[in-house]
Amino acid sequence: MRRISACLCAAVLVLTAVLSVSASDDYVFETMLTPNTDEAAVGEVVTVECNVYGITDVNGLIAIDTTIEYDPSVLEYQSTEVLFPEVWTGDNEDLTRAEVGADGKGRVFLSFANDGRPGKGVTEGSITATLRFLVKGGEGTATELRIYSGDSTFALNDLGETVYGRGCAADLPIAADNTVKIIICCASVAVILITALLCMRRRKSNSAKK
């Protein structure tokens, strides 16, 4: 019985590995999120570059739909600029929007496309969009931006077929608020200077008495 159980467990593990590999093979493009800074400060507007690259579909991509999740208590969405590929001549459409859901998560629904004429699919290089966020909190922490694989990041190829991409994540460190430390430091320097001045006056007074 133990041997049978062990064999069944091994079979399940092998099947899971095979399914995961075949699922990853279904992804025909990669995504990457890249903040423009290693550390942001509260009140600063940061840009996050979203790249769709590593396109393996031979028909190329003519439309992208990607959902980027963020923490709205830390970041406030501002705007998006799409750098449309040169091959996408004609009418390009950008339907990107953002909202904070009932679950409290912020989402940017990045959605843009070419007019869909044959022969306009992107197969080389990358498709880029730049997102802008206002940092409004989270001092001393790192906030995460994430794209989930599968249905939350998909595209249309040049045949009008839906294809899927691999998700990604990126951390944006937020600088600590050093206001209190600066005040304490300035106060300490002031105390040292005042103490030094008082000592100098006492010395002068004692010298005058002599």
PDB file of C-alpha atoms in Angstrom:
ATOM      1  CA  MET A   1       0.000   0.000   0.000  1.00  0.00           C
ATOM      2  CA  ARG A   2       2.819   2.380   0.843  1.00  0.00           C
ATOM      3  CA  ARG A   3       4.499   1.639  -2.486  1.00  0.00           C
ATOM      4  CA  ILE A   4       1.243   2.374  -4.320  1.00  0.00           C
ATOM      5  CA  SER A   5       0.825   5.657  -2.435  1.00  0.00           C
ATOM      6  CA  ALA A   6       4.408   6.628  -3.197  1.00  0.00           C
ATOM      7  CA  CYS A   7       3.914   5.822  -6.882  1.00  0.00           C
ATOM      8  CA  LEU A   8       0.704   7.831  -6.992  1.00  0.00           C
ATOM      9  CA  CYS A   9       2.415  10.829  -5.347  1.00  0.00           C
ATOM     10  CA  ALA A  10       5.303  10.611  -7.803  1.00  0.00           C
ATOM     11  CA  ALA A  11       2.867  10.418 -10.715  1.00  0.00           C
ATOM     12  CA  VAL A  12       0.992  13.484  -9.455  1.00  0.00           C
ATOM     13  CA  LEU A  13       4.246  15.434  -9.121  1.00  0.00           C
ATOM     14  CA  VAL A  14       5.343  14.481 -12.622  1.00  0.00           C
ATOM     15  CA  LEU A  15       1.939  15.411 -14.055  1.00  0.00           C
ATOM     16  CA  THR A  16       2.006  18.771 -12.245  1.00  0.00           C
ATOM     17  CA  ALA A  17       5.474  19.508 -13.614  1.00  0.00           C
ATOM     18  CA  VAL A  18       4.413  18.581 -17.138  1.00  0.00           C
ATOM     19  CA  LEU A  19       1.288  20.738 -16.920  1.00  0.00           C
ATOM     20  CA  SER A  20       3.254  23.699 -15.561  1.00  0.00           C
ATOM     21  CA  VAL A  21       5.783  23.411 -18.376  1.00  0.00           C
ATOM     22  CA  SER A  22       3.062  23.140 -21.020  1.00  0.00           C
ATOM     23  CA  ALA A  23       1.256  26.109 -19.454  1.00  0.00           C
ATOM     24  CA  SER A  24       4.428  28.204 -19.581  1.00  0.00           C
ATOM     25  CA  ASP A  25       4.854  27.211 -23.219  1.00  0.00           C
ATOM     26  CA  ASP A  26       1.470  28.830 -23.923  1.00  0.00           C
ATOM     27  CA  TYR A  27       2.909  32.260 -23.114  1.00  0.00           C
ATOM     28  CA  VAL A  28       3.942  33.977 -26.337  1.00  0.00           C
ATOM     29  CA  PHE A  29       5.374  37.143 -24.794  1.00  0.00           C
ATOM     30  CA  GLU A  30       7.029  38.410 -21.618  1.00  0.00           C
ATOM     31  CA  THR A  31       6.302  41.500 -19.527  1.00  0.00           C
ATOM     32  CA  MET A  32       8.592  43.663 -17.412  1.00  0.00           C
ATOM     33  CA  LEU A  33       7.950  46.604 -15.065  1.00  0.00           C
ATOM     34  CA  THR A  34      10.860  48.988 -14.469  1.00  0.00           C
ATOM     35  CA  PRO A  35      10.634  52.016 -12.100  1.00  0.00           C
ATOM     36  CA  ASN A  36      12.820  54.956 -13.097  1.00  0.00           C
ATOM     37  CA  THR A  37      14.362  55.229  -9.631  1.00  0.00           C
ATOM     38  CA  ASP A  38      15.881  52.917  -7.012  1.00  0.00           C
ATOM     39  CA  GLU A  39      14.117  54.831  -4.239  1.00  0.00           C
ATOM     40  CA  ALA A  40      11.209  57.284  -4.407  1.00  0.00           C
ATOM     41  CA  ALA A  41      10.242  59.995  -1.945  1.00  0.00           C
ATOM     42  CA  VAL A  42       6.763  60.911  -0.778  1.00  0.00           C
ATOM     43  CA  GLY A  43       5.431  63.716  -2.979  1.00  0.00           C
ATOM     44  CA  GLU A  44       7.538  62.598  -5.943  1.00  0.00           C
ATOM     45  CA  VAL A  45       6.074  61.562  -9.298  1.00  0.00           C
ATOM     46  CA  VAL A  46       7.760  58.388 -10.544  1.00  0.00           C
ATOM     47  CA  THR A  47       7.523  56.697 -13.917  1.00  0.00           C
ATOM     48  CA  VAL A  48       7.232  52.943 -14.383  1.00  0.00           C
ATOM     49  CA  GLU A  49       8.035  51.494 -17.785  1.00  0.00           C
ATOM     50  CA  CYS A  50       5.961  48.519 -18.887  1.00  0.00           C
ATOM     51  CA  ASN A  51       7.550  46.452 -21.640  1.00  0.00           C
ATOM     52  CA  VAL A  52       6.031  43.650 -23.698  1.00  0.00           C
ATOM     53  CA  TYR A  53       8.914  41.731 -25.274  1.00  0.00           C
ATOM     54  CA  GLY A  54      10.130  38.252 -26.195  1.00  0.00           C
ATOM     55  CA  ILE A  55       7.280  37.805 -28.664  1.00  0.00           C
ATOM     56  CA  THR A  56       7.291  34.270 -30.067  1.00  0.00           C
ATOM     57  CA  ASP A  57       4.009  34.296 -32.008  1.00  0.00           C
ATOM     58  CA  VAL A  58       5.014  34.268 -35.678  1.00  0.00           C
ATOM     59  CA  ASN A  59       1.988  36.425 -36.519  1.00  0.00           C
ATOM     60  CA  GLY A  60       3.064  39.213 -34.191  1.00  0.00           C
ATOM     61  CA  LEU A  61       0.929  41.327 -31.857  1.00  0.00           C
ATOM     62  CA  ILE A  62      -1.531  44.061 -32.839  1.00  0.00           C
ATOM     63  CA  ALA A  63      -3.192  44.700 -29.451  1.00  0.00           C
ATOM     64  CA  ILE A  64      -2.167  44.531 -25.798  1.00  0.00           C
ATOM     65  CA  ASP A  65      -4.349  44.237 -22.680  1.00  0.00           C
ATOM     66  CA  THR A  66      -2.476  44.146 -19.384  1.00  0.00           C
ATOM     67  CA  THR A  67      -3.654  44.753 -15.823  1.00  0.00           C
ATOM     68  CA  ILE A  68      -1.108  46.298 -13.467  1.00  0.00           C
ATOM     69  CA  GLU A  69      -1.961  46.093  -9.762  1.00  0.00           C
ATOM     70  CA  TYR A  70      -0.631  48.608  -7.235  1.00  0.00           C
ATOM     71  CA  ASP A  71      -1.268  49.765  -3.662  1.00  0.00           C
ATOM     72  CA  PRO A  72      -3.460  52.922  -3.804  1.00  0.00           C
ATOM     73  CA  SER A  73      -2.519  53.834  -0.229  1.00  0.00           C
ATOM     74  CA  VAL A  74       1.056  54.320  -1.457  1.00  0.00           C
ATOM     75  CA  LEU A  75       0.697  55.281  -5.133  1.00  0.00           C
ATOM     76  CA  GLU A  76      -1.802  57.452  -6.982  1.00  0.00           C
ATOM     77  CA  TYR A  77      -2.104  56.824 -10.719  1.00  0.00           C
ATOM     78  CA  GLN A  78      -1.503  59.894 -12.898  1.00  0.00           C
ATOM     79  CA  SER A  79      -1.276  59.024 -16.596  1.00  0.00           C
ATOM     80  CA  THR A  80       0.077  56.687 -19.266  1.00  0.00           C
ATOM     81  CA  GLU A  81       2.015  57.339 -22.453  1.00  0.00           C
ATOM     82  CA  VAL A  82       2.125  54.565 -25.057  1.00  0.00           C
ATOM     83  CA  LEU A  83       5.065  54.406 -27.454  1.00  0.00           C
ATOM     84  CA  PHE A  84       3.373  52.803 -30.428  1.00  0.00           C
ATOM     85  CA  PRO A  85       5.610  50.596 -32.621  1.00  0.00           C
ATOM     86  CA  GLU A  86       6.614  52.033 -35.995  1.00  0.00           C
ATOM     87  CA  VAL A  87       5.032  49.062 -37.768  1.00  0.00           C
ATOM     88  CA  TRP A  88       1.650  50.135 -36.358  1.00  0.00           C
ATOM     89  CA  THR A  89       0.972  52.723 -39.039  1.00  0.00           C
ATOM     90  CA  GLY A  90      -2.558  54.001 -39.409  1.00  0.00           C
ATOM     91  CA  ASP A  91      -4.997  54.463 -36.529  1.00  0.00           C
ATOM     92  CA  ASN A  92      -3.715  53.542 -33.067  1.00  0.00           C
ATOM     93  CA  GLU A  93      -6.084  53.426 -30.110  1.00  0.00           C
ATOM     94  CA  ASP A  94      -5.306  53.809 -26.406  1.00  0.00           C
ATOM     95  CA  LEU A  95      -8.117  52.826 -23.996  1.00  0.00           C
ATOM     96  CA  THR A  96      -6.031  52.712 -20.814  1.00  0.00           C
ATOM     97  CA  ARG A  97      -7.891  53.505 -17.594  1.00  0.00           C
ATOM     98  CA  ALA A  98      -7.366  53.057 -13.860  1.00  0.00           C
ATOM     99  CA  GLU A  99      -9.568  52.447 -10.832  1.00  0.00           C
ATOM    100  CA  VAL A 100      -9.494  51.358  -7.201  1.00  0.00           C
ATOM    101  CA  GLY A 101     -11.612  48.234  -6.780  1.00  0.00           C
ATOM    102  CA  ALA A 102     -13.956  47.248  -3.982  1.00  0.00           C
ATOM    103  CA  ASP A 103     -11.145  45.003  -2.697  1.00  0.00           C
ATOM    104  CA  GLY A 104      -9.001  48.090  -2.103  1.00  0.00           C
ATOM    105  CA  LYS A 105      -6.495  47.282  -4.849  1.00  0.00           C
ATOM    106  CA  GLY A 106      -5.515  49.800  -7.500  1.00  0.00           C
ATOM    107  CA  ARG A 107      -5.486  48.609 -11.084  1.00  0.00           C
ATOM    108  CA  VAL A 108      -4.293  50.161 -14.315  1.00  0.00           C
ATOM    109  CA  PHE A 109      -6.017  48.507 -17.253  1.00  0.00           C
ATOM    110  CA  LEU A 110      -3.389  49.054 -19.918  1.00  0.00           C
ATOM    111  CA  SER A 111      -5.141  48.615 -23.273  1.00  0.00           C
ATOM    112  CA  PHE A 112      -3.941  49.759 -26.677  1.00  0.00           C
ATOM    113  CA  ALA A 113      -4.103  48.495 -30.248  1.00  0.00           C
ATOM    114  CA  ASN A 114      -3.446  49.065 -33.925  1.00  0.00           C
ATOM    115  CA  ASP A 115      -6.291  49.257 -36.439  1.00  0.00           C
ATOM    116  CA  GLY A 116      -5.792  45.565 -37.138  1.00  0.00           C
ATOM    117  CA  ARG A 117      -4.816  45.653 -40.788  1.00  0.00           C
ATOM    118  CA  PRO A 118      -2.921  42.511 -41.878  1.00  0.00           C
ATOM    119  CA  GLY A 119       0.858  42.611 -41.753  1.00  0.00           C
ATOM    120  CA  LYS A 120       1.120  44.985 -38.763  1.00  0.00           C
ATOM    121  CA  GLY A 121       1.962  42.438 -36.067  1.00  0.00           C
ATOM    122  CA  VAL A 122       5.003  43.199 -33.903  1.00  0.00           C
ATOM    123  CA  THR A 123       7.403  40.278 -33.689  1.00  0.00           C
ATOM    124  CA  GLU A 124      10.718  41.940 -32.801  1.00  0.00           C
ATOM    125  CA  GLY A 125      11.854  44.395 -30.159  1.00  0.00           C
ATOM    126  CA  SER A 126       9.393  45.503 -27.488  1.00  0.00           C
ATOM    127  CA  ILE A 127       6.144  47.411 -27.075  1.00  0.00           C
ATOM    128  CA  THR A 128       6.468  50.060 -24.385  1.00  0.00           C
ATOM    129  CA  ALA A 129       4.137  52.126 -22.228  1.00  0.00           C
ATOM    130  CA  THR A 130       5.226  54.562 -19.514  1.00  0.00           C
ATOM    131  CA  LEU A 131       3.023  54.967 -16.429  1.00  0.00           C
ATOM    132  CA  ARG A 132       3.246  57.863 -13.973  1.00  0.00           C
ATOM    133  CA  PHE A 133       2.422  57.529 -10.262  1.00  0.00           C
ATOM    134  CA  LEU A 134       2.418  60.052  -7.428  1.00  0.00           C
ATOM    135  CA  VAL A 135       3.997  58.654  -4.268  1.00  0.00           C
ATOM    136  CA  LYS A 136       1.732  59.578  -1.358  1.00  0.00           C
ATOM    137  CA  GLY A 137       2.767  57.253   1.454  1.00  0.00           C
ATOM    138  CA  GLY A 138       4.606  54.140   2.537  1.00  0.00           C
ATOM    139  CA  GLU A 139       7.704  55.776   3.991  1.00  0.00           C
ATOM    140  CA  GLY A 140      10.451  53.296   4.721  1.00  0.00           C
ATOM    141  CA  THR A 141       8.786  50.391   2.898  1.00  0.00           C
ATOM    142  CA  ALA A 142       8.781  48.860  -0.582  1.00  0.00           C
ATOM    143  CA  THR A 143       5.541  48.811  -2.548  1.00  0.00           C
ATOM    144  CA  GLU A 144       4.866  46.189  -5.205  1.00  0.00           C
ATOM    145  CA  LEU A 145       3.546  46.574  -8.736  1.00  0.00           C
ATOM    146  CA  ARG A 146       2.425  43.332 -10.371  1.00  0.00           C
ATOM    147  CA  ILE A 147       1.163  41.890 -13.650  1.00  0.00           C
ATOM    148  CA  TYR A 148      -0.431  38.460 -13.345  1.00  0.00           C
ATOM    149  CA  SER A 149       0.049  35.817 -16.033  1.00  0.00           C
ATOM    150  CA  GLY A 150      -2.737  34.536 -18.214  1.00  0.00           C
ATOM    151  CA  ASP A 151      -6.071  36.307 -18.480  1.00  0.00           C
ATOM    152  CA  SER A 152      -4.786  39.508 -16.881  1.00  0.00           C
ATOM    153  CA  THR A 153      -2.156  39.941 -19.585  1.00  0.00           C
ATOM    154  CA  PHE A 154      -3.192  38.950 -23.076  1.00  0.00           C
ATOM    155  CA  ALA A 155      -2.955  40.212 -26.638  1.00  0.00           C
ATOM    156  CA  LEU A 156      -4.288  39.770 -30.157  1.00  0.00           C
ATOM    157  CA  ASN A 157      -2.039  38.487 -32.871  1.00  0.00           C
ATOM    158  CA  ASP A 158      -2.204  39.503 -36.520  1.00  0.00           C
ATOM    159  CA  LEU A 159      -4.864  36.828 -37.150  1.00  0.00           C
ATOM    160  CA  GLY A 160      -7.130  38.253 -34.454  1.00  0.00           C
ATOM    161  CA  GLU A 161      -6.443  35.328 -32.116  1.00  0.00           C
ATOM    162  CA  THR A 162      -6.128  35.818 -28.353  1.00  0.00           C
ATOM    163  CA  VAL A 163      -2.704  34.922 -26.989  1.00  0.00           C
ATOM    164  CA  TYR A 164      -1.344  35.143 -23.456  1.00  0.00           C
ATOM    165  CA  GLY A 165       1.748  36.557 -21.798  1.00  0.00           C
ATOM    166  CA  ARG A 166       3.790  35.922 -18.674  1.00  0.00           C
ATOM    167  CA  GLY A 167       3.323  38.261 -15.730  1.00  0.00           C
ATOM    168  CA  CYS A 168       5.962  39.952 -13.597  1.00  0.00           C
ATOM    169  CA  ALA A 169       6.456  42.040 -10.478  1.00  0.00           C
ATOM    170  CA  ALA A 170       8.620  44.963  -9.404  1.00  0.00           C
ATOM    171  CA  ASP A 171       9.300  46.593  -6.035  1.00  0.00           C
ATOM    172  CA  LEU A 172       9.492  50.360  -5.606  1.00  0.00           C
ATOM    173  CA  PRO A 173      11.300  51.298  -2.359  1.00  0.00           C
ATOM    174  CA  ILE A 174       9.957  54.410  -0.622  1.00  0.00           C
ATOM    175  CA  ALA A 175      12.439  56.575   1.285  1.00  0.00           C
ATOM    176  CA  ALA A 176      11.958  56.935   5.025  1.00  0.00           C
ATOM    177  CA  ASP A 177      10.720  60.245   6.413  1.00  0.00           C
ATOM    178  CA  ASN A 178      13.812  61.837   7.984  1.00  0.00           C
ATOM    179  CA  THR A 179      12.087  65.040   9.134  1.00  0.00           C
ATOM    180  CA  VAL A 180      12.235  64.117  12.834  1.00  0.00           C
ATOM    181  CA  LYS A 181      15.877  63.060  12.544  1.00  0.00           C
ATOM    182  CA  ILE A 182      16.757  66.338  10.825  1.00  0.00           C
ATOM    183  CA  ILE A 183      14.985  68.355  13.542  1.00  0.00           C
ATOM    184  CA  ILE A 184      16.799  66.445  16.301  1.00  0.00           C
ATOM    185  CA  CYS A 185      20.123  66.896  14.506  1.00  0.00           C
ATOM    186  CA  CYS A 186      19.580  70.645  14.077  1.00  0.00           C
ATOM    187  CA  ALA A 187      18.514  70.991  17.704  1.00  0.00           C
ATOM    188  CA  SER A 188      21.637  69.140  18.846  1.00  0.00           C
ATOM    189  CA  VAL A 189      23.870  71.402  16.776  1.00  0.00           C
ATOM    190  CA  ALA A 190      22.084  74.461  18.190  1.00  0.00           C
ATOM    191  CA  VAL A 191      22.590  73.237  21.769  1.00  0.00           C
ATOM    192  CA  ILE A 192      26.302  72.655  21.116  1.00  0.00           C
ATOM    193  CA  LEU A 193      26.745  76.135  19.620  1.00  0.00           C
ATOM    194  CA  ILE A 194      24.858  77.842  22.457  1.00  0.00           C
ATOM    195  CA  THR A 195      26.870  75.919  25.041  1.00  0.00           C
ATOM    196  CA  ALA A 196      30.120  76.906  23.318  1.00  0.00           C
ATOM    197  CA  LEU A 197      29.102  80.596  23.232  1.00  0.00           C
ATOM    198  CA  LEU A 198      28.192  80.557  26.938  1.00  0.00           C
ATOM    199  CA  CYS A 199      31.551  78.999  27.793  1.00  0.00           C
ATOM    200  CA  MET A 200      33.369  81.668  25.768  1.00  0.00           C
ATOM    201  CA  ARG A 201      31.484  84.450  27.591  1.00  0.00           C
ATOM    202  CA  ARG A 202      32.303  82.969  30.993  1.00  0.00           C
ATOM    203  CA  ARG A 203      35.992  82.793  30.093  1.00  0.00           C
ATOM    204  CA  LYS A 204      36.005  86.397  28.949  1.00  0.00           C
ATOM    205  CA  SER A 205      34.212  87.446  32.155  1.00  0.00           C
ATOM    206  CA  ASN A 206      36.678  85.583  34.339  1.00  0.00           C
ATOM    207  CA  SER A 207      39.614  87.081  32.440  1.00  0.00           C
ATOM    208  CA  ALA A 208      38.226  90.589  32.905  1.00  0.00           C
ATOM    209  CA  LYS A 209      37.881  90.097  36.683  1.00  0.00           C
ATOM    210  CA  LYS A 210      41.518  89.026  36.931  1.00  0.00           C
TER     211      LYS A 210
END
